[in-house]
Short mmCIF file of C-alpha atoms and ligand atoms in Angstrom, two decimals:
data_model
loop_
_atom_site.label_atom_id
_atom_site.label_comp_id
_atom_site.label_asym_id
_atom_site.label_seq_id
_atom_site.Cartn_x
_atom_site.Cartn_y
_atom_site.Cartn_z
CA UNK A 1 -3.77 72.97 110.70
CA UNK A 2 -2.61 76.00 112.77
CA UNK A 3 1.00 75.22 112.52
CA UNK A 4 1.47 79.14 111.77
CA UNK A 5 1.32 81.48 114.87
CA UNK A 6 2.10 84.67 113.49
CA UNK A 7 -0.92 85.23 111.09
CA UNK A 8 -3.38 87.08 112.78
CA UNK A 9 -2.91 90.79 111.52
CA UNK A 10 -2.31 93.12 114.21
CA UNK A 11 -0.41 90.51 116.55
CA UNK A 12 2.76 90.53 114.33
CA UNK A 13 4.86 93.28 114.12
CA UNK A 14 6.53 92.62 110.95
CA UNK A 15 2.71 92.26 109.48
CA UNK A 16 2.25 95.97 110.11
CA UNK A 17 4.83 96.98 107.30
CA UNK A 18 2.10 95.93 104.99
CA UNK A 19 -1.19 97.20 104.96
CA UNK A 20 -4.25 94.76 105.67
CA UNK A 21 -6.37 94.10 102.74
CA UNK A 22 -10.28 93.69 103.10
CA UNK A 23 -10.56 90.94 100.12
CA UNK A 24 -8.03 89.09 98.31
CA UNK A 25 -5.03 87.03 98.75
CA UNK A 26 -1.88 87.19 101.15
CA UNK A 27 1.01 85.12 99.97
CA UNK A 28 2.96 84.56 102.92
CA UNK A 29 6.56 82.98 103.74
CA UNK A 30 7.74 83.69 100.05
CA UNK A 31 11.49 83.26 100.34
CA UNK A 32 13.62 86.64 100.29
CA UNK A 33 13.79 88.20 97.26
CA UNK A 34 11.21 86.36 95.45
CA UNK A 35 8.33 88.66 95.66
CA UNK A 36 8.57 90.44 92.29
CA UNK A 37 8.62 86.87 90.79
CA UNK A 38 5.75 86.20 92.84
CA UNK A 39 3.67 88.76 91.06
CA UNK A 40 5.28 88.18 87.58
CA UNK A 41 4.09 84.40 87.76
CA UNK A 42 0.61 85.79 88.55
CA UNK A 43 0.76 88.22 85.72
CA UNK A 44 0.22 91.11 88.06
CA UNK A 45 2.20 94.08 87.52
CA UNK A 46 0.00 96.79 88.81
CA UNK A 47 -1.39 97.96 85.00
CA UNK A 48 -4.54 96.91 85.80
CA UNK A 49 -4.70 99.18 88.93
CA UNK A 50 -4.70 96.20 91.22
CA UNK A 51 -3.82 97.27 94.71
CA UNK A 52 -0.69 95.48 95.81
CA UNK A 53 1.43 95.53 99.03
CA UNK A 54 5.11 94.03 98.99
CA UNK A 55 6.96 93.33 101.84
CA UNK A 56 10.66 92.23 101.30
CA UNK A 57 13.14 90.63 103.38
CA UNK A 58 11.03 90.68 106.41
CA UNK A 59 12.36 88.90 109.53
CA UNK A 60 10.39 85.43 110.17
CA UNK A 61 10.46 82.71 112.65
CA UNK A 62 10.25 80.22 109.77
CA UNK A 63 12.48 81.25 106.80
CA UNK A 64 15.38 83.78 108.19
CA UNK A 65 13.98 86.64 105.67
CA UNK A 66 10.51 86.34 103.86
CA UNK A 67 8.73 88.16 101.66
CA UNK A 68 4.83 88.99 101.84
CA UNK A 69 2.95 90.00 98.86
CA UNK A 70 -0.84 91.11 99.39
CA UNK A 71 -3.08 91.20 96.46
CA UNK A 72 -6.56 93.26 97.13
CA UNK A 73 -9.29 91.97 95.12
CA UNK A 74 -8.24 89.14 93.74
CA UNK A 75 -8.30 85.20 94.95
CA UNK A 76 -5.65 82.80 93.61
CA UNK A 77 -6.84 79.63 91.83
CA UNK A 78 -5.51 76.60 92.74
CA UNK A 79 -3.34 76.31 89.30
CA UNK A 80 -1.77 79.64 90.39
CA UNK A 81 -0.79 78.42 93.74
CA UNK A 82 0.45 75.11 92.45
CA UNK A 83 2.82 77.14 90.01
CA UNK A 84 4.14 79.45 92.75
CA UNK A 85 5.83 76.27 94.47
CA UNK A 86 8.37 76.48 91.71
CA UNK A 87 9.76 79.82 93.15
CA UNK A 88 8.22 79.83 96.60
CA UNK A 89 8.07 76.43 98.00
CA UNK A 90 7.40 77.31 101.60
CA UNK A 91 4.45 79.87 100.80
CA UNK A 92 1.45 80.10 102.52
CA UNK A 93 -1.79 81.14 100.70
CA UNK A 94 -4.46 83.14 102.76
CA UNK A 95 -7.60 83.77 101.30
CA UNK A 96 -9.44 86.80 102.67
CA UNK A 97 -12.58 87.88 102.67
CA UNK A 98 -13.88 91.14 104.40
CA UNK A 99 -10.61 91.22 106.38
CA UNK A 100 -11.02 87.41 107.63
CA UNK A 101 -8.61 84.61 106.57
CA UNK A 102 -11.33 81.93 105.42
CA UNK A 103 -9.01 79.58 103.74
CA UNK A 104 -5.48 78.87 104.27
CA UNK A 105 -3.19 76.51 102.32
CA UNK A 106 0.64 75.51 101.43
CA UNK A 107 1.58 75.46 97.98
CA UNK A 108 2.02 71.99 96.58
CA UNK A 109 4.57 71.23 93.55
CA UNK A 110 2.71 69.87 90.51
CA UNK A 111 3.41 67.33 88.26
CA UNK A 112 2.98 69.62 85.44
CA UNK A 113 2.76 73.14 84.74
CA UNK A 114 1.08 74.40 81.49
CA UNK A 115 0.77 77.71 80.21
CA UNK A 116 3.00 79.44 82.61
CA UNK A 117 6.43 79.01 81.63
CA UNK A 118 8.08 79.67 78.22
CA UNK A 119 10.84 77.36 76.88
CA UNK A 120 14.46 78.67 77.11
CA UNK A 121 15.54 76.78 73.87
CA UNK A 122 15.37 78.97 70.77
CA UNK A 123 14.92 75.76 68.73
CA UNK A 124 12.12 74.38 70.27
CA UNK A 125 8.73 74.00 68.66
CA UNK A 126 6.84 76.00 71.41
CA UNK A 127 8.82 79.15 70.75
CA UNK A 128 7.86 78.94 66.62
CA UNK A 129 4.33 80.43 66.74
CA UNK A 130 2.32 77.18 66.73
CA UNK A 131 -0.84 77.25 68.46
CA UNK A 132 0.48 75.27 71.20
CA UNK A 133 0.68 76.02 75.27
CA UNK A 134 3.89 75.48 76.73
CA UNK A 135 4.02 72.48 78.81
CA UNK A 136 6.56 71.76 81.65
CA UNK A 137 6.94 68.22 83.52
CA UNK A 138 8.29 69.58 87.36
CA UNK A 139 11.16 67.42 88.34
CA UNK A 140 12.53 67.05 91.91
CA UNK A 141 15.00 70.21 91.26
CA UNK A 142 14.20 71.56 88.07
CA UNK A 143 11.28 71.91 85.17
CA UNK A 144 11.63 70.10 81.96
CA UNK A 145 9.77 71.11 78.52
CA UNK A 146 7.42 68.63 77.43
CA UNK A 147 8.30 69.10 73.89
CA UNK A 148 11.90 69.61 73.71
CA UNK A 149 12.91 68.08 77.03
CA UNK A 150 15.13 70.70 77.78
CA UNK A 151 16.00 70.74 81.47
CA UNK A 152 16.02 73.84 83.32
CA UNK A 153 17.51 73.76 86.89
CA UNK A 154 18.27 77.90 87.59
CA UNK A 155 16.65 80.77 87.08
CA UNK A 156 13.14 79.03 86.64
CA UNK A 157 11.72 82.71 87.20
CA UNK A 158 13.10 83.82 84.14
CA UNK A 159 11.06 81.64 82.01
CA UNK A 160 7.74 83.12 83.59
CA UNK A 161 5.56 83.95 80.45
CA UNK A 162 4.73 87.37 81.09
CA UNK B 1 -0.33 60.59 73.75
CA UNK B 2 -1.80 57.77 71.40
CA UNK B 3 0.36 54.71 71.79
CA UNK B 4 0.36 54.26 68.01
CA UNK B 5 2.55 57.72 67.15
CA UNK B 6 6.54 56.93 67.35
CA UNK B 7 7.83 59.96 68.56
CA UNK B 8 11.14 58.96 70.26
CA UNK B 9 13.01 55.63 71.53
CA UNK B 10 11.83 56.29 74.94
CA UNK B 11 8.58 55.31 74.53
CA UNK B 12 9.51 51.78 73.43
CA UNK B 13 10.15 49.34 76.11
CA UNK B 14 12.31 46.15 75.68
CA UNK B 15 9.48 44.05 74.40
CA UNK B 16 8.27 46.84 71.68
CA UNK B 17 12.13 46.60 70.55
CA UNK B 18 12.00 43.10 69.95
CA UNK B 19 8.74 42.72 68.44
CA UNK B 20 9.62 45.21 65.88
CA UNK B 21 13.09 43.71 65.19
CA UNK B 22 11.56 40.37 64.82
CA UNK B 23 9.08 41.49 62.52
CA UNK B 24 11.64 43.51 60.47
CA UNK B 25 13.58 40.33 60.10
CA UNK B 26 10.57 38.20 59.07
CA UNK B 27 9.92 40.71 56.71
CA UNK B 28 13.49 40.89 55.58
CA UNK B 29 13.41 37.13 55.04
CA UNK B 30 10.35 37.12 52.89
CA UNK B 31 9.20 40.27 51.63
CA UNK B 32 6.55 38.92 49.40
CA UNK B 33 4.46 37.63 52.50
CA UNK B 34 3.58 41.35 53.00
CA UNK B 35 3.60 42.61 49.52
CA UNK B 36 0.07 43.64 49.25
CA UNK B 37 -0.88 44.10 53.00
CA UNK B 38 -1.41 47.63 52.79
CA UNK B 39 -2.58 48.00 49.14
CA UNK B 40 -5.29 50.60 50.26
CA UNK B 41 -3.39 52.67 52.19
CA UNK B 42 -1.36 55.99 51.62
CA UNK B 43 1.56 57.63 53.88
CA UNK B 44 1.76 61.14 53.93
CA UNK B 45 5.32 62.51 53.83
CA UNK B 46 6.37 65.80 55.39
CA UNK B 47 9.70 66.62 55.23
CA UNK B 48 10.02 70.48 56.56
CA UNK B 49 14.03 69.80 55.98
CA UNK B 50 15.53 67.95 53.27
CA UNK B 51 16.45 64.56 53.75
CA UNK B 52 16.73 62.43 50.66
CA UNK B 53 17.55 59.09 51.89
CA UNK B 54 15.12 58.88 54.98
CA UNK B 55 12.47 60.20 52.64
CA UNK B 56 13.29 57.55 49.99
CA UNK B 57 13.61 54.95 52.76
CA UNK B 58 9.81 55.61 53.59
CA UNK B 59 8.66 55.89 50.39
CA UNK B 60 10.37 52.25 49.22
CA UNK B 61 9.08 50.63 52.54
CA UNK B 62 5.34 51.98 52.20
CA UNK B 63 5.53 50.73 48.26
CA UNK B 64 6.82 47.44 49.20
CA UNK B 65 3.96 47.08 51.62
CA UNK B 66 1.69 47.57 48.61
CA UNK B 67 0.87 50.97 49.60
CA UNK B 68 1.57 54.52 48.23
CA UNK B 69 2.73 57.91 49.40
CA UNK B 70 2.08 61.68 48.89
CA UNK B 71 4.71 64.12 49.35
CA UNK B 72 4.27 67.74 50.11
CA UNK B 73 7.16 68.72 48.11
CA UNK B 74 9.96 71.36 49.11
CA UNK B 75 8.96 73.50 51.73
CA UNK B 76 9.97 76.44 49.49
CA UNK B 77 7.07 75.28 47.07
CA UNK B 78 4.50 74.63 49.86
CA UNK B 79 1.84 76.62 51.72
CA UNK B 80 4.61 76.46 54.41
CA UNK B 81 6.69 79.35 52.96
CA UNK B 82 3.55 81.25 53.38
CA UNK B 83 3.53 81.04 56.99
CA UNK B 84 1.12 78.10 57.87
CA UNK B 85 1.59 76.66 61.06
CA UNK B 86 2.88 73.02 61.42
CA UNK B 87 -0.52 72.35 63.50
CA UNK B 88 -2.55 73.23 60.45
CA UNK B 89 -0.67 71.45 57.91
CA UNK B 90 -0.31 68.02 59.68
CA UNK B 91 -4.23 68.89 60.18
CA UNK B 92 -5.00 69.13 56.60
CA UNK B 93 -2.78 66.32 55.54
CA UNK B 94 -4.12 63.96 57.94
CA UNK B 95 -7.38 64.04 55.92
CA UNK B 96 -5.78 62.80 52.84
CA UNK B 97 -3.75 59.90 54.51
CA UNK B 98 -3.53 56.87 56.85
CA UNK B 99 -0.47 57.97 58.44
CA UNK B 100 2.21 60.70 58.46
CA UNK B 101 5.90 60.72 58.35
CA UNK B 102 7.40 63.95 59.87
CA UNK B 103 10.76 65.52 59.53
CA UNK B 104 11.12 68.92 61.15
CA UNK B 105 14.01 71.19 62.19
CA UNK B 106 12.40 72.26 65.32
CA UNK B 107 12.93 69.99 68.48
CA UNK B 108 9.19 68.66 69.97
CA UNK B 109 7.70 69.17 66.31
CA UNK B 110 6.63 65.66 66.22
CA UNK B 111 5.61 65.57 70.02
CA UNK B 112 3.30 68.81 69.31
CA UNK B 113 2.09 67.44 65.59
CA UNK B 114 0.91 63.97 67.31
CA UNK B 115 -1.50 66.12 69.75
CA UNK B 116 -3.05 67.68 66.58
CA UNK B 117 -3.85 64.37 64.22
CA UNK B 118 -5.31 61.23 64.62
CA UNK B 119 -3.61 59.09 62.02
CA UNK B 120 -0.35 57.46 63.57
CA UNK B 121 2.63 60.01 63.44
CA UNK B 122 6.12 58.87 63.13
CA UNK B 123 8.84 61.24 63.85
CA UNK B 124 11.72 61.13 61.03
CA UNK B 125 13.87 63.80 63.09
CA UNK B 126 13.17 66.52 64.98
CA UNK B 127 15.90 69.11 65.18
CA UNK B 128 18.33 68.06 67.66
CA UNK B 129 15.61 65.96 69.39
CA UNK B 130 14.95 62.16 68.39
CA UNK B 131 15.23 60.05 65.28
CA UNK B 132 13.60 56.72 66.78
CA UNK B 133 13.20 54.85 63.16
CA UNK B 134 17.07 55.48 62.65
CA UNK B 135 17.26 54.02 66.11
CA UNK B 136 15.33 50.74 65.40
CA UNK B 137 17.23 50.26 62.21
CA UNK B 138 20.70 50.66 64.19
CA UNK B 139 19.39 48.21 66.54
CA UNK B 140 18.54 45.92 63.73
CA UNK B 141 21.88 46.08 62.41
CA UNK B 142 23.61 45.57 65.97
CA UNK B 143 21.31 42.84 66.64
CA UNK B 144 22.45 41.00 63.26
CA UNK B 145 25.88 41.70 63.63
CA UNK B 146 26.70 41.49 67.73
CA UNK B 147 23.46 40.87 69.23
CA UNK B 148 22.08 43.15 72.15
CA UNK B 149 23.01 41.70 75.03
CA UNK B 150 26.44 41.81 76.78
CA UNK B 151 27.37 44.52 74.34
CA UNK B 152 30.17 46.68 74.76
CA UNK B 153 29.44 49.55 72.17
CA UNK B 154 31.42 52.60 71.60
CA UNK B 155 29.54 55.72 70.25
CA UNK B 156 31.95 58.17 68.74
CA UNK B 157 31.90 61.92 67.10
CA UNK B 158 29.54 64.48 67.68
CA UNK B 159 27.48 63.57 70.55
CA UNK B 160 26.16 66.68 71.46
CA UNK B 161 24.16 67.70 68.28
CA UNK B 162 23.59 64.07 67.23
CA UNK B 163 19.91 63.18 67.59
CA UNK B 164 20.43 59.65 66.45
CA UNK B 165 23.04 59.29 68.99
CA UNK B 166 20.70 60.10 71.76
CA UNK B 167 18.13 57.71 70.43
CA UNK B 168 20.05 55.11 70.20
CA UNK B 169 21.53 55.59 73.58
CA UNK B 170 18.19 55.64 75.19
CA UNK B 171 16.97 52.24 73.32
CA UNK B 172 19.95 50.64 74.18
CA UNK B 173 19.57 51.42 77.99
CA UNK B 174 16.93 48.57 77.76
CA UNK B 175 19.40 46.10 76.95
CA UNK B 176 22.69 44.47 78.65
CA UNK B 177 24.80 47.10 76.87
CA UNK B 178 27.95 49.08 78.07
CA UNK B 179 27.82 52.44 76.65
CA UNK B 180 31.03 54.02 75.85
CA UNK B 181 30.74 57.89 74.35
CA UNK B 182 33.82 58.96 72.92
CA UNK B 183 33.99 62.90 71.68
CA UNK B 184 35.89 65.99 72.00
CA UNK B 185 34.93 67.68 75.36
CA UNK B 186 32.87 70.45 73.34
CA UNK B 187 30.69 67.68 71.51
CA UNK B 188 29.98 65.72 74.71
CA UNK B 189 26.62 64.39 75.21
CA UNK B 190 24.16 66.94 76.46
CA UNK B 191 23.92 67.03 80.28
CA UNK B 192 20.15 66.23 80.17
CA UNK B 193 20.80 62.87 78.09
CA UNK B 194 23.45 61.69 80.60
CA UNK B 195 20.72 62.58 83.47
CA UNK B 196 18.25 60.62 81.41
CA UNK B 197 20.60 57.72 80.95
CA UNK B 198 21.50 57.35 84.51
CA UNK B 199 17.95 57.69 85.72
CA UNK B 200 17.32 54.64 83.45
CA UNK B 201 17.70 51.33 85.41
CA UNK B 202 21.18 49.79 84.53
CA UNK B 203 22.32 52.25 82.02
CA UNK B 204 26.21 51.77 82.05
CA UNK B 205 27.45 55.01 80.60
CA UNK B 206 31.03 56.21 80.51
CA UNK B 207 32.52 59.19 78.74
CA UNK B 208 36.06 59.54 76.98
CA UNK B 209 37.64 61.95 74.65
CA UNK B 210 40.20 59.29 73.06
CA UNK B 211 39.07 56.05 71.12
CA UNK B 212 42.19 54.58 72.28
CA UNK B 213 40.71 54.10 75.69
CA UNK B 214 38.28 51.72 74.65
CA UNK B 215 38.70 50.12 70.90
CA UNK B 216 40.08 46.78 72.14
CA UNK B 217 36.95 46.16 74.16
CA UNK B 218 34.13 47.03 71.52
CA UNK B 219 31.70 44.62 69.90
CA UNK B 220 30.46 47.68 68.09
CA UNK B 221 32.06 51.05 67.06
CA UNK B 222 29.28 53.67 65.97
CA UNK B 223 30.74 56.38 64.12
CA UNK B 224 29.11 60.03 63.73
CA UNK B 225 30.16 63.02 62.00
CA UNK B 226 31.90 65.70 63.38
CA UNK B 227 30.20 68.84 61.52
CA UNK B 228 33.02 71.58 60.63
CA UNK B 229 30.33 74.11 60.78
CA UNK B 230 29.98 73.25 64.93
CA UNK B 231 33.37 74.96 65.53
CA UNK B 232 33.53 78.69 65.56
CA UNK B 233 37.39 78.56 64.78
CA UNK B 234 38.67 76.23 61.80
CA UNK B 235 41.77 75.60 64.10
CA UNK B 236 39.75 74.10 66.79
CA UNK B 237 38.00 72.00 64.14
CA UNK B 238 41.31 70.48 62.39
CA UNK B 239 42.65 69.62 65.95
CA UNK B 240 39.97 67.50 67.03
CA UNK B 241 38.86 66.19 63.70
CA UNK B 242 41.81 63.74 63.10
CA UNK B 243 41.42 62.08 66.54
CA UNK B 244 38.17 60.55 65.66
CA UNK B 245 38.83 59.05 62.33
CA UNK B 246 38.96 55.51 61.55
CA UNK B 247 41.13 53.70 59.00
CA UNK B 248 42.69 50.28 58.91
CA UNK B 249 45.72 51.23 61.12
CA UNK B 250 43.45 52.56 63.73
CA UNK B 251 41.48 49.34 63.50
CA UNK B 252 44.67 47.16 64.33
CA UNK B 253 43.98 47.56 68.01
CA UNK B 254 40.31 46.68 67.39
CA UNK B 255 38.72 42.90 67.66
CA UNK B 256 38.64 40.88 64.74
CA UNK B 257 34.88 41.09 65.25
CA UNK B 258 34.26 44.49 65.50
CA UNK B 259 31.45 45.89 63.73
CA UNK B 260 31.90 49.70 62.32
CA UNK B 261 28.38 51.55 61.78
CA UNK B 262 27.87 55.07 60.53
CA UNK B 263 24.23 56.59 60.20
CA UNK B 264 25.72 58.04 56.95
CA UNK B 265 26.33 60.62 55.14
CA UNK B 266 30.11 60.42 56.05
CA UNK B 267 32.46 62.59 55.12
CA UNK B 268 36.27 61.75 56.29
CA UNK B 269 35.40 59.84 59.44
CA UNK B 270 35.85 56.14 58.05
CA UNK B 271 38.58 55.81 55.36
CA UNK B 272 37.33 53.93 52.39
CA UNK B 273 39.75 51.27 53.09
CA UNK B 274 37.38 50.06 55.87
CA UNK B 275 34.74 49.52 53.56
CA UNK B 276 35.90 46.04 52.04
CA UNK B 277 36.59 44.82 55.14
CA UNK B 278 34.12 42.27 57.36
CA UNK B 279 33.93 45.32 60.21
CA UNK B 280 32.06 47.82 57.66
CA UNK B 281 28.47 47.49 58.27
CA UNK B 282 27.12 50.86 57.14
CA UNK B 283 25.46 50.21 53.87
CA UNK B 284 24.08 47.32 55.33
CA UNK B 285 22.87 49.54 58.00
CA UNK B 286 21.31 51.78 55.32
CA UNK B 287 19.81 49.05 53.63
CA UNK B 288 18.11 47.71 56.81
CA UNK B 289 16.09 50.95 57.02
CA UNK B 290 13.63 49.42 54.52
CA UNK B 291 12.46 46.36 56.23
CA UNK B 292 12.70 48.05 59.72
CA UNK B 293 10.49 50.99 58.45
CA UNK B 294 7.99 48.21 56.68
CA UNK B 295 7.70 46.52 60.02
CA UNK B 296 6.91 49.77 62.05
CA UNK B 297 4.64 50.79 59.30
CA UNK B 298 2.89 47.56 59.18
CA UNK B 299 2.59 47.58 62.95
CA UNK B 300 0.89 51.31 62.93
CA UNK B 301 -1.19 50.77 59.98
CA UNK B 302 -2.59 47.55 61.36
CA UNK B 303 -3.42 48.49 64.59
CA UNK B 304 -6.23 51.00 63.64
CA UNK B 305 -6.37 53.15 66.63
CA UNK B 306 -7.06 50.58 69.12
CA UNK B 307 -3.67 48.78 69.31
CA UNK B 308 -3.02 46.22 71.78
CA UNK B 309 0.26 46.55 73.26
ZN1 ZN C 1 11.03 73.47 74.82
#
């Protein structure tokens, strides 16, 4: 599974641009410019005092330019990882404990995302104050509201419910 | 989702549709056979926007099955006005009734409401979303007049906001139907509906701006109203409105067997001189709402939650 060679902290010059973390998650190979959306999708805005490092538009072998997000003290759940796939389909997730990468996975597109995106259709029942959790089917190149069936192709990041 | 809710015409297979239409035809032929079938049953009518006709049609259907209805009354006089959620309303009323009919201005309302209840729920229109019982009576009328196979149908008017149009198009994609959509450019089918129709196996869909392109080839012309209020500018409305009106002169170019349909109410898109001709099927179409809704209610109320489809 070591398809990736630039992951040992310290062996990659680019990695030095963002600090090492002790315990937490490194989200690597995020498409250039999407790092802030990654934080938004995870509901991380720094207001809880989390230690977050972001590298943007770092040169990469696999993507011409990539973003890196490191979150100290937080391990992402599988649900969160799945949702990341909508905006960062190439991302790799490294779970770090005591400076060691103990788990590494690629994101996979889920069939459905629940409670993460909000429907852009103002006539949709999910925007009307009902006790209902948003749900979107994930299509090949878009997401679709399971209630009003609106399809969103572009700007999925703007639907992130923060 | 429980399969005994009826939320969208998309959930119905060709076999489902044919079974419902056959059942409606049986009821139509001999209503007395089902006159007491649901004598102990109550249907809850939840109409969050006014629709006298659809509501009365359900009411008639339920009473013709021997059952009765309870009605939440107008939204103005109900707890909705006090800010109760739809989710709460349906959970309360399901305790009183054996099935619910919901009309609501928000898209997706029926899909959401059905997640909160255990009794069968029928969508009687959710905003610009779906209106599957209208679709079933449309299909019934089409089958009676022209048949559902080897059918060439034109669907004309406001295709953008017309939920009856979208529901019908989905259902027709189960059959060997060539669908021609005729509208001003600004009122074309929503792209997601076109996307869905193309995803459907064998859906043959064409879009046109002029009825002249297709009229002679049609077996059925389904007309819907172009709403003045959809246009930001009255002049824009005037420019298109006349193009999408049917009268005896227009019908010169049509086949003698053309069936003209309309979900009603109409304003001026079909001239009164068409009413007396063999083309006109819109009043028959409205009447078909009763046997078709009887068939749907009978099916849902008889399944008892462990249906066998
Ligand atoms: Zn929606």
